Coordinates of C-alpha atoms in Angstrom, one line a residue:
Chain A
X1 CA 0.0 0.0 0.0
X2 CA 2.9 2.5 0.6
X3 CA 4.4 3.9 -2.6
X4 CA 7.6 5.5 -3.0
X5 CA 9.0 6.5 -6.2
X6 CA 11.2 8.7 -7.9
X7 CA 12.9 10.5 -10.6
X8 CA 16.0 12.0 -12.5
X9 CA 15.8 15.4 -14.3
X10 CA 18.3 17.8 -15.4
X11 CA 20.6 18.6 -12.0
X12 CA 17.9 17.9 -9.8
X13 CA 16.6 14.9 -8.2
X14 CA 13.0 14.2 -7.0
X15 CA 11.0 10.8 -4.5
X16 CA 7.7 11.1 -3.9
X17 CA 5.9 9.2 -1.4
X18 CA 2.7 8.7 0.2
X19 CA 2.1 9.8 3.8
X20 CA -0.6 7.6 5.5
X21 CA 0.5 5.6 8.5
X22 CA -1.5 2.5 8.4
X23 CA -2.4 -0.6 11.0
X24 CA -4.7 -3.3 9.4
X25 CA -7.7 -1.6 8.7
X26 CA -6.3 1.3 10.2
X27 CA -5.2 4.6 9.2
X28 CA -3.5 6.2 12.2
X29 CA -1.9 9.1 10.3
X30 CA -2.7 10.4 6.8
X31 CA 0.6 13.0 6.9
X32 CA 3.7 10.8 8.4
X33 CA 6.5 12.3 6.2
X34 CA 8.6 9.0 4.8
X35 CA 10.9 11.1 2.9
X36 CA 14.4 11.6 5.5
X37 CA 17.1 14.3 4.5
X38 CA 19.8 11.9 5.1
X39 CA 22.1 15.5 4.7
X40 CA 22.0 18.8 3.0
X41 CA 22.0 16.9 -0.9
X42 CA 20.9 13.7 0.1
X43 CA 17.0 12.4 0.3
X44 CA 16.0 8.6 1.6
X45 CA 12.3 8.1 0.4
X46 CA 11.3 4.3 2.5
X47 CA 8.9 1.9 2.4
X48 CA 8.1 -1.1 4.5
X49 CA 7.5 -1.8 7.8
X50 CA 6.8 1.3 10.3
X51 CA 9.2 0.5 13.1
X52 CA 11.9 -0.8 10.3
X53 CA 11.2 1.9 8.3
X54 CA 11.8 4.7 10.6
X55 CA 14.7 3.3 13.0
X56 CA 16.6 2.4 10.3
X57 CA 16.3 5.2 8.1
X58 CA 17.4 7.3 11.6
X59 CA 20.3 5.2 11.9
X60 CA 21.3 5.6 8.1
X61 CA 21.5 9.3 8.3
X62 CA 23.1 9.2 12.0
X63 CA 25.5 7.6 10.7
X64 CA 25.8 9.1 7.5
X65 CA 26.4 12.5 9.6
X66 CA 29.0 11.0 11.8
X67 CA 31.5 10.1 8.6
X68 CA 31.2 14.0 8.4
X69 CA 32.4 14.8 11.4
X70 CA 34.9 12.4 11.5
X71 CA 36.3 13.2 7.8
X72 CA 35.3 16.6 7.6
X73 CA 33.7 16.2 4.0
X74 CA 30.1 14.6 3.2
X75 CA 29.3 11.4 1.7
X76 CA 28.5 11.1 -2.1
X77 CA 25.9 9.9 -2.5
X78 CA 27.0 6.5 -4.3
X79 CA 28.9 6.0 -1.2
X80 CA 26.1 6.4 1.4
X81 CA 23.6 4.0 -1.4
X82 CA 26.6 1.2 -0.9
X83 CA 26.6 1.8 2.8
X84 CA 23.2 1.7 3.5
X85 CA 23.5 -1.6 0.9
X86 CA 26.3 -2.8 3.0
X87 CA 24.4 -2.7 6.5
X88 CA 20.9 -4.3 4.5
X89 CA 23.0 -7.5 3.9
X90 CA 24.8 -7.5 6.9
X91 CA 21.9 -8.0 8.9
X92 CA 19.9 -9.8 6.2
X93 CA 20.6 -13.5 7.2
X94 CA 19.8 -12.6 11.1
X95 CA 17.3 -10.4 11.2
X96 CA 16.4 -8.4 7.8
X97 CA 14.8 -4.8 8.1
X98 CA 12.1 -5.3 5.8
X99 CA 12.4 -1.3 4.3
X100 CA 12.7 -0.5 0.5
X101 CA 14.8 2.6 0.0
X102 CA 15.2 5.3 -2.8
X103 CA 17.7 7.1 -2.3
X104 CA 18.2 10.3 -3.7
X105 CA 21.6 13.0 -4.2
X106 CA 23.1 15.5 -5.6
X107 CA 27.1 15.7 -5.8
X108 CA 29.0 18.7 -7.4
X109 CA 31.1 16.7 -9.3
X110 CA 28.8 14.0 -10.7
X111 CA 25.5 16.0 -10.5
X112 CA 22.1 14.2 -9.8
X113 CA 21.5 10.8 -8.8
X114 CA 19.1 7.8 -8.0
X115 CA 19.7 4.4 -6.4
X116 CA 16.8 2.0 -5.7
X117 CA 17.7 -0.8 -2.9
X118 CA 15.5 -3.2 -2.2
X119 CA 15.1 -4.8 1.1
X120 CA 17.2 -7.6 -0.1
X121 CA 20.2 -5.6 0.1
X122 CA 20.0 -5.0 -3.9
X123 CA 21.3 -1.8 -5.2
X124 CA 20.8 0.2 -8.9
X125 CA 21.8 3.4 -10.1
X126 CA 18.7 4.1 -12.1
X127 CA 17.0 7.5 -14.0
X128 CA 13.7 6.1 -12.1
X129 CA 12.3 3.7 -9.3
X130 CA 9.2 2.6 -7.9
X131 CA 8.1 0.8 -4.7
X132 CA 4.8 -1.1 -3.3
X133 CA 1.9 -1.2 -5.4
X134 CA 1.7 2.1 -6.7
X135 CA 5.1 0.9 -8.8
X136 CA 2.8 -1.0 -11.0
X137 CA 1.3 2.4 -12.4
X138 CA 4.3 4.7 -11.6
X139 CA 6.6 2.9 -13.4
X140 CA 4.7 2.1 -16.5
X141 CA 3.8 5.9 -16.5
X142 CA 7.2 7.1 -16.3
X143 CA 8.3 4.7 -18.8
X144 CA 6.1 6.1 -21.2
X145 CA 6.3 9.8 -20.0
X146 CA 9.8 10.1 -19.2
X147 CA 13.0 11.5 -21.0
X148 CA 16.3 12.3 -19.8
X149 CA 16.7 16.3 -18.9
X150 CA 13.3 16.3 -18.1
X151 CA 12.8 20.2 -16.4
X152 CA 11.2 20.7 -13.5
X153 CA 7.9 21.6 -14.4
X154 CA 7.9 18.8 -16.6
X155 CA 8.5 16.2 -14.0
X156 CA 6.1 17.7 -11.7
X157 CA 3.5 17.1 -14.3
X158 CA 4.8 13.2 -14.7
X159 CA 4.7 13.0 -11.0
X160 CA 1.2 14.6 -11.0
X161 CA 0.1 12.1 -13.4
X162 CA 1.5 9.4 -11.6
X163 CA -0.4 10.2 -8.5
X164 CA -3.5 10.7 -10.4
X165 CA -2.9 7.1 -12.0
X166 CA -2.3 5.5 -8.6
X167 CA -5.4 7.3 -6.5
X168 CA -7.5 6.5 -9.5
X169 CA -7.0 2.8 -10.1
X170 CA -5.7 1.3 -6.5
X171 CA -8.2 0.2 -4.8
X172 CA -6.3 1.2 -1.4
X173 CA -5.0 4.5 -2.5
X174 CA -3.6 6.6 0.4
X175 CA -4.7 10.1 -0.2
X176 CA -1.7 11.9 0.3
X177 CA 1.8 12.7 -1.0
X178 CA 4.9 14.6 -0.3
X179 CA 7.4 15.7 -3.1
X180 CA 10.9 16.4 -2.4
X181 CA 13.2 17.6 -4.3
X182 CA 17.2 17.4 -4.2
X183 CA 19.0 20.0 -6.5
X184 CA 22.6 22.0 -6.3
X185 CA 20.7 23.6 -3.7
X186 CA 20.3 21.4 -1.7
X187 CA 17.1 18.9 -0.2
X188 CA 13.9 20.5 0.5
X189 CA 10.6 19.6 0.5
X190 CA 8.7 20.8 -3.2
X191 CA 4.5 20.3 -2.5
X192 CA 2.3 18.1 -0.8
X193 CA -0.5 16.9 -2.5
X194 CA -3.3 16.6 -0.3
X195 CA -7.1 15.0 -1.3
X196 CA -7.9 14.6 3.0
X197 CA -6.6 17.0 5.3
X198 CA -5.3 15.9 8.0
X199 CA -4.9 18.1 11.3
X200 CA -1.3 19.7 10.7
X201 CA 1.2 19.0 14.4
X202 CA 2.3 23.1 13.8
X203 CA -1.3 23.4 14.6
X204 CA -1.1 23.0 18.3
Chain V
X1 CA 30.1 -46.3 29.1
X2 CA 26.3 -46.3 30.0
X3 CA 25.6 -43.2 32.3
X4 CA 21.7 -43.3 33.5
X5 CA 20.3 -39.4 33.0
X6 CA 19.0 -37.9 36.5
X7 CA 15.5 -37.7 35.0
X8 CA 15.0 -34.4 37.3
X9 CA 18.4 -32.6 37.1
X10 CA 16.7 -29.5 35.1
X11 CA 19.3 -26.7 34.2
X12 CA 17.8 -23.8 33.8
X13 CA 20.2 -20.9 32.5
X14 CA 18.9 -17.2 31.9
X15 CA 20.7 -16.6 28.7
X16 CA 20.9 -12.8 28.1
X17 CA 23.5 -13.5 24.8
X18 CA 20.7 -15.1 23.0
X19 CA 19.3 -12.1 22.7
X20 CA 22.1 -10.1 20.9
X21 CA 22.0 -12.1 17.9
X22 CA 19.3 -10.7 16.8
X23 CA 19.8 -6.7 16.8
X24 CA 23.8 -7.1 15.7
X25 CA 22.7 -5.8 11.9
X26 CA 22.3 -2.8 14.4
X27 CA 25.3 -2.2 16.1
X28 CA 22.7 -2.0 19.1
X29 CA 23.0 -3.4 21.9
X30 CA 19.4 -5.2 23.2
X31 CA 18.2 -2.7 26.2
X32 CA 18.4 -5.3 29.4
X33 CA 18.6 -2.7 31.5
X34 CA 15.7 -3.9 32.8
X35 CA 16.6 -7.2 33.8
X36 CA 19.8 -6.5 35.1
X37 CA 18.7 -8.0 38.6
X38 CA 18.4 -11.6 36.7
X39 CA 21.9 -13.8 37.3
X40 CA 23.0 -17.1 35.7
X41 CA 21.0 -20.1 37.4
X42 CA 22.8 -23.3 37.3
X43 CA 21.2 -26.6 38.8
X44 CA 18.1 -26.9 41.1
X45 CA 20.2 -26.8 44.0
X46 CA 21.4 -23.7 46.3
X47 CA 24.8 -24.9 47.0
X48 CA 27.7 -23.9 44.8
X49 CA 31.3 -25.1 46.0
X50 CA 32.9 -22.7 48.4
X51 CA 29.9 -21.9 50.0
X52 CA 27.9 -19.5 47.6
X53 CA 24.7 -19.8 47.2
X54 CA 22.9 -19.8 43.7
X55 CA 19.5 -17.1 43.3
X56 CA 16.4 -19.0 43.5
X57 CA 15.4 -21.1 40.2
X58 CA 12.8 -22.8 38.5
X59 CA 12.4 -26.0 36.9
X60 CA 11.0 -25.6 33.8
X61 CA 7.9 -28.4 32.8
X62 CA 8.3 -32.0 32.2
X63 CA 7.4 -31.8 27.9
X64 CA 8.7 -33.8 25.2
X65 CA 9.5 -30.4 23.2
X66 CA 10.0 -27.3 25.7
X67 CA 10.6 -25.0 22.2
X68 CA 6.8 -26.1 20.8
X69 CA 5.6 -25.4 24.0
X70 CA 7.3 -22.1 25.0
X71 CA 5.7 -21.2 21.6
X72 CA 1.9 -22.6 22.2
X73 CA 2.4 -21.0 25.8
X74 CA 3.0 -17.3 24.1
X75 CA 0.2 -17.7 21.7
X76 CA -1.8 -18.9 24.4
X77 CA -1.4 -15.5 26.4
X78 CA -1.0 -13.8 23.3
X79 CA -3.7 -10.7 23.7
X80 CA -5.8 -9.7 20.8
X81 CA -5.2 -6.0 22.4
X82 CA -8.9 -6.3 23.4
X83 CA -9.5 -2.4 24.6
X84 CA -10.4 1.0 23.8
X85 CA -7.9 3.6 24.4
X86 CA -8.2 6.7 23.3
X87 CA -6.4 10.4 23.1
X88 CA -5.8 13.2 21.5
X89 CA -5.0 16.8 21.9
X90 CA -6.6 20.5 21.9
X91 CA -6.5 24.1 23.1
X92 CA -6.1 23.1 26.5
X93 CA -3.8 20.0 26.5
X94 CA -4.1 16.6 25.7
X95 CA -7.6 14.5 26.5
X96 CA -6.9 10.8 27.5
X97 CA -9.5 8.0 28.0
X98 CA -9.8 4.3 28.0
X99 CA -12.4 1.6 29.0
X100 CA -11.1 -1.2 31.9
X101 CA -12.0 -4.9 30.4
X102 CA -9.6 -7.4 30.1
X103 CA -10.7 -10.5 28.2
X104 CA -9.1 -13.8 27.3
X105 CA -10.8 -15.1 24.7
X106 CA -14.8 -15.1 25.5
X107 CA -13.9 -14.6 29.1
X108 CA -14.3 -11.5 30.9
X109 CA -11.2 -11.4 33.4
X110 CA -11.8 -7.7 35.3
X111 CA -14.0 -5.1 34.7
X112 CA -11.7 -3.1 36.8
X113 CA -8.5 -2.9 34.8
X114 CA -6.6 0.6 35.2
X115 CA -5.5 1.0 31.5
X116 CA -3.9 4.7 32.4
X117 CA -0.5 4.5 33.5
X118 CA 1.2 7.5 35.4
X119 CA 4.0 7.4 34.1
X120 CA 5.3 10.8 36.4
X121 CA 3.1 14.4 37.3
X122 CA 2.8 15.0 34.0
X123 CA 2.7 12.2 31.5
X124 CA 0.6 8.9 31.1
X125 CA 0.6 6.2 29.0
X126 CA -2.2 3.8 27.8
X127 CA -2.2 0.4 28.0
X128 CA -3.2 -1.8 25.0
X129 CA -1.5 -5.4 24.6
X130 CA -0.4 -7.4 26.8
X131 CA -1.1 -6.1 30.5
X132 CA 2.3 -7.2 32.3
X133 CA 4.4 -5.5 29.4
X134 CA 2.7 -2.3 29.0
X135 CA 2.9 -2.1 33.3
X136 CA 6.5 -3.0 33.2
X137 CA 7.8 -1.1 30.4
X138 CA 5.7 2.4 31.1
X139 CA 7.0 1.8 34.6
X140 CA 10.5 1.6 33.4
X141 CA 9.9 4.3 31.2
X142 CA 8.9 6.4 34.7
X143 CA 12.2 5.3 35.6
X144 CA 14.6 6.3 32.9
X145 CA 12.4 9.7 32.7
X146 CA 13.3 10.4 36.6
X147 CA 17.0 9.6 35.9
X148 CA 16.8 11.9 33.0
X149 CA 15.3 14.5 35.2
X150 CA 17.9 14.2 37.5
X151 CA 21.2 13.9 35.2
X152 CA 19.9 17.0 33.3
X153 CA 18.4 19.0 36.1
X154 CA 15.4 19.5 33.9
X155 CA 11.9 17.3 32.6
X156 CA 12.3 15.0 29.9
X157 CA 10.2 15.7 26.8
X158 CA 7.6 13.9 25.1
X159 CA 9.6 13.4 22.7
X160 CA 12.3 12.2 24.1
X161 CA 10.4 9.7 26.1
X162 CA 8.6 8.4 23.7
X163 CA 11.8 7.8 21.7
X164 CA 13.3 6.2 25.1
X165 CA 10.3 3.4 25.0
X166 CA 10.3 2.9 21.1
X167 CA 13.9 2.3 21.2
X168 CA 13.2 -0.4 24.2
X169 CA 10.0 -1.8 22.5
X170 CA 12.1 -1.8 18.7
X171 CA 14.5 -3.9 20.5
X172 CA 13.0 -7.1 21.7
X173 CA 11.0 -6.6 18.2
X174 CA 10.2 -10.5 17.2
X175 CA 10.2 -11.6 20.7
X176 CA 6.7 -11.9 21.6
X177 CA 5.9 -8.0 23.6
X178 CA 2.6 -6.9 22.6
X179 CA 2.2 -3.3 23.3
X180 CA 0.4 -0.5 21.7
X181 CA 0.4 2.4 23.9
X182 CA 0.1 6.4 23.7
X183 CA 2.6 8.4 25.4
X184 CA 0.6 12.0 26.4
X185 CA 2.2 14.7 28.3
X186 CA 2.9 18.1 28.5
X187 CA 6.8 19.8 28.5
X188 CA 8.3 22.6 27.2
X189 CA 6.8 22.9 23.5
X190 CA 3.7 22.3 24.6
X191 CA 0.9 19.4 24.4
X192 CA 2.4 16.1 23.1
X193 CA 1.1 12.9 21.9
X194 CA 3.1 9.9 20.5
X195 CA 2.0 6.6 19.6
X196 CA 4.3 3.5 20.2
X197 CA 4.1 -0.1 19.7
X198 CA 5.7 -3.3 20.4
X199 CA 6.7 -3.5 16.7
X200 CA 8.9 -0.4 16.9
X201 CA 6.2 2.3 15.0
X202 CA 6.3 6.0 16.7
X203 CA 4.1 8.4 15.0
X204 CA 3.4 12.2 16.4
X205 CA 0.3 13.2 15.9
X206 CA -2.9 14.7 16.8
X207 CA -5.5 12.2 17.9
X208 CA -5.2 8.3 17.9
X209 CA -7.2 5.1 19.3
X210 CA -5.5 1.8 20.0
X211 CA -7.0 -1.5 20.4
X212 CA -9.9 -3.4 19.1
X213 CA -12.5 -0.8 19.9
X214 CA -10.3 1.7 18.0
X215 CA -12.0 1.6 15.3
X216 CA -15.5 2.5 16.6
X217 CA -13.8 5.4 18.7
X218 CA -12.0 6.8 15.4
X219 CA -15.5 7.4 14.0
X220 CA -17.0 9.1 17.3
X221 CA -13.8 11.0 17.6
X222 CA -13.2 12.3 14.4
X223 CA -16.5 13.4 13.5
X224 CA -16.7 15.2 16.9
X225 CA -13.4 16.6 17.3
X226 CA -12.2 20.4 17.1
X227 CA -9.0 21.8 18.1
X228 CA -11.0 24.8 20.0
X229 CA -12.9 22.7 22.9
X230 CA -13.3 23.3 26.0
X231 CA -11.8 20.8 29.0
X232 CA -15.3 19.7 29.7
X233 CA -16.4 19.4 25.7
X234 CA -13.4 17.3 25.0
X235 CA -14.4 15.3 27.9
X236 CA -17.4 14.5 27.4
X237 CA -16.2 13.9 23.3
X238 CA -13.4 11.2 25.1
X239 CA -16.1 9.8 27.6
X240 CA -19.1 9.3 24.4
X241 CA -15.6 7.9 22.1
X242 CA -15.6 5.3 24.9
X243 CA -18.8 4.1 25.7
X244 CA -20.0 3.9 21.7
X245 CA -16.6 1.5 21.1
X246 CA -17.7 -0.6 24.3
X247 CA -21.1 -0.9 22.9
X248 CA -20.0 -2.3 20.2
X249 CA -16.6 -4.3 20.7
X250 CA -16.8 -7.1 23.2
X251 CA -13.6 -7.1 24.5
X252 CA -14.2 -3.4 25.9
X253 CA -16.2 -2.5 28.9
X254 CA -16.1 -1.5 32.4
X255 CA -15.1 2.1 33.0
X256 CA -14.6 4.6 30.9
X257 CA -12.2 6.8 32.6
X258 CA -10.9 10.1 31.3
X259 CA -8.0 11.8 32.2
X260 CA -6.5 15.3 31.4
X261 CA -2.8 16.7 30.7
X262 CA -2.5 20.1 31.4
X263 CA 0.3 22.6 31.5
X264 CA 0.6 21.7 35.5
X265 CA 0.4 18.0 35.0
X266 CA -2.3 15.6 34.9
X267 CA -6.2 14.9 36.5
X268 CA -8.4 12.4 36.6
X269 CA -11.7 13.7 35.2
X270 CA -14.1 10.8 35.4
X271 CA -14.8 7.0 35.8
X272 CA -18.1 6.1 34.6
X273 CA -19.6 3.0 34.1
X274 CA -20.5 2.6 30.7
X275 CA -23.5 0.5 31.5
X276 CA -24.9 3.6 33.4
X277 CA -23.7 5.9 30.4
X278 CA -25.7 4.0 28.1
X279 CA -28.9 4.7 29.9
X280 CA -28.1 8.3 30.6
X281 CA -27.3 9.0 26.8
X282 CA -30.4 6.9 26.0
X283 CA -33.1 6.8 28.5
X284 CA -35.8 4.3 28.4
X285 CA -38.7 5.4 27.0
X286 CA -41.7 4.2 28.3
X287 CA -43.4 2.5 25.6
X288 CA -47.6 2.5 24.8
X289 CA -48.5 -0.3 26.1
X290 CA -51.8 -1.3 24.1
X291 CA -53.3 -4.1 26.5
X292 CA -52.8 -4.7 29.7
X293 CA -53.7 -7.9 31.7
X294 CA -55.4 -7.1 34.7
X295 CA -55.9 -9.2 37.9
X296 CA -59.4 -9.7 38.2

């Protein structure tokens, strides 16, 4: 039911996922951000199992923090995909962490990039990636839709379409979404794309 | 050689190593601090050589295969998280409630179940799961919170609370704890309200209902709910939450009991019997009778 995907354009980066928090039957949370700025150009858009998903994403970017201050210089981001690879197999034959990872990053040198890793410790540089059910129609959309130096507006339009496709035709379609985008600028949050409003925790 | 096996020389041995195996992907360690009062148990008897004595064991039951039934035994007590709990927060703080049935099965243990922990003053936790692990762990949690207090010479947030007990609870994921609890309190930044359970989840958020009887209260609550209540409005939404997912569900009953967190800690509203709620929110009405039979 959770679906994370994401894209390559020219110098930037986006992953969209969903943001409904679900139990069963239950949905405790329609606007849980899954999307974690692993650093200032980094973005880790997860899927899979809700303690998994956010202890390990936590300990991806704790860690990915603390090679900075040790070395003094950030990660790239193919690095940090093969380390978070790295610690997916290492605890795969004990105990797995059942979480499906796009990772997102920009690097000055190399520019924009996207690795999908599974939770079977598989990892892909890719130009797109798709996760949980929503895959089936994001990726055959962006297959279609999608060329390389795609601009901005352009993607968000793909994206758009994408989450049209997937609230349209799954039958368990969580409402909302969150776009982020990673660029020379760095990782920020781009729009949310609400159908259900949930009460907002800057409320209180 | 033929040895003949002492049919009753049980060795019982609390094995805390066991337990690492299964978070080393982690780095992290498996929180025992818990259990630190636990020492290795060898042999039934209380003598050791040089006159120590052992702490008090157990023998463990005469089966053919003690893994099957360690297994059947957990599944036996395994609870379906048969309650109502409730909470969420508003202008004035954070609204707590839950019903007081525990059930196994079609049996109705206690009507009288306090499913509000106190955590400290000023924050509580629900109890939904298993009753022995949300007890322990929120008390432990009470603990760790005090020690926090003291090492930093100031209250430990929500927050940070909540992220002491999911770290716990993530943990001994796998191992059989069944806990969905809220953590509600009020610090620095204000109202807070996490949600934690035994299989690691933490989510912030505004309102949630745990337990089989959530569902019900999610309908009540949601339709009823505004951020600009008064204490006595969002009681008496909390208290109606209750008693309409005890009508329904089975395994919740008893008490409804409501609680509030305010900015000077937390009070115990109300304790009402649903039973007698459900005849104050509908009264009998005396029906026409059309015929009566009269004692001649």
């Amino acid at each position: 039911m959770e679906c994370v995907f994401g894209l390559v354009g020219k110098d930037y980066a986006l992953v969209v996922a969903d943001t409904s928090a679900v139990h069963s039957i239950l949905v405790h949370k329609s606007n849980e951000d899954k999307i974690m700025k692993l650093d200032s150009h980094k973005l880790m858009g997860a899927s899979g199992e809700a303690g998994d998903r956010a202890q390990f994403t936590e300990f991806i970017q704790k860690n990915v923090a603390l090679y900075q201050f040790r070395n003094g210089i950030p990660l790239t981001t193919a690095a940090a995909a093969n380390f978070t690879r790295g610690e997916l197999a290492t605890a795969l034959r004990k105990s797995p962490y059942m979480v499906n990872i796009i990772l997102a990053g920009y690097d000055k040198e190399t520019g924009p990039s996207l690795y999908f890793i599974d939770y079977i410790a598989s990892v892909h540089k890719v130009d797109k990636a798709a996760f949980g059910y929503g895959s089936y129609f994001s990726l055959a959309m962006m297959d279609r839709h999608y060329h390389s130096n795609m601009s901005v507006e352009e993607a968000i339009d793909l994206v758009d379409k994408c989450i049209i496709e997937i609230r349209s035709r799954l039958v368990v379609a969580p409402p909302n979404f969150v776009i982020k985008i990673v660029d020379k600028d760095g990782a920020r949050e781009y729009a949310w794309r609400e159908s259900i409003k949930d009460a907002h925790i800057s409320a209180a | 050689m033929w040895h003949s096996t002492k049919s009753h020389d049980k060795q019982v041995i609390f094995c805390k190593s066991t337990a690492f195996l299964f978070v080393q992907g982690m780095g992290m360690k498996l929180n025992t601090s818990a259990l630190e009062s636990h020492r290795l148990v060898i042999g039934t008897s209380d003598e050791l050589p040089n006159g120590f004595s052992t702490a008090p064991s157990f023998e463990i039951p005469n089966t053919t295969d003690f893994d099957c039934f360690q297994k059947e035994a957990i599944q036996m007590v395994k609870p379906a998280k048969g309650t109502t709990t409730l909470a969420f927060i508003f202008k004035e703080g954070v609204m707590v409630a839950a019903d007081s049935r525990a059930s196994m099965g079609g049996y109705i243990s206690s009507q009288s179940v306090k499913k509000i922990i106190e955590i400290n003053p000023y924050m509580l936790g629900t109890m939904a799961g298993g009753a022995a692990d949300c007890q322990f762990w929120h008390r432990n949690l009470g603990v760790k919170c005090r020690l926090h207090e003291l090492a930093n010479k100031r209250r430990i947030s929500v927050t940070g609370a909540s992220k002491l007990l999911a770290n716990i609870l993530y943990s001994y994921r796998g191992m059989g704890l069944s806990v969905g609890t809220m953590i509600a309190g009020w610090d620095e930044t204000g109202p807070g309200l996490y949600y934690v359970d035994s299989e690691g989840g933490r989510l912030k958020g505004m309102r949630f209902s745990v337990g089989s009887g959530s569902p019900y209260a999610y309908g009540v609550l949601d339709n009823g709910y505004r951020y600009d209540m008064s204490v006595d409005e969002a009681a008496e939404l909390a208290r109606r939450a209750i008693y309409h997912a005890t009508f329904r569900d089975g395994a919740s009953g008893g008490v409804a009991s409501v609680y509030h967190v305010g900015a000077n800690g937390w009070k115990k509203l109300s304790g009402d019997d649903v039973a007698e709620l459900h005849y104050n929110y509908y009264p009998v009405e005396p029906t026409i009778v059309e015929q009566v039979m009269v004692e001649t």
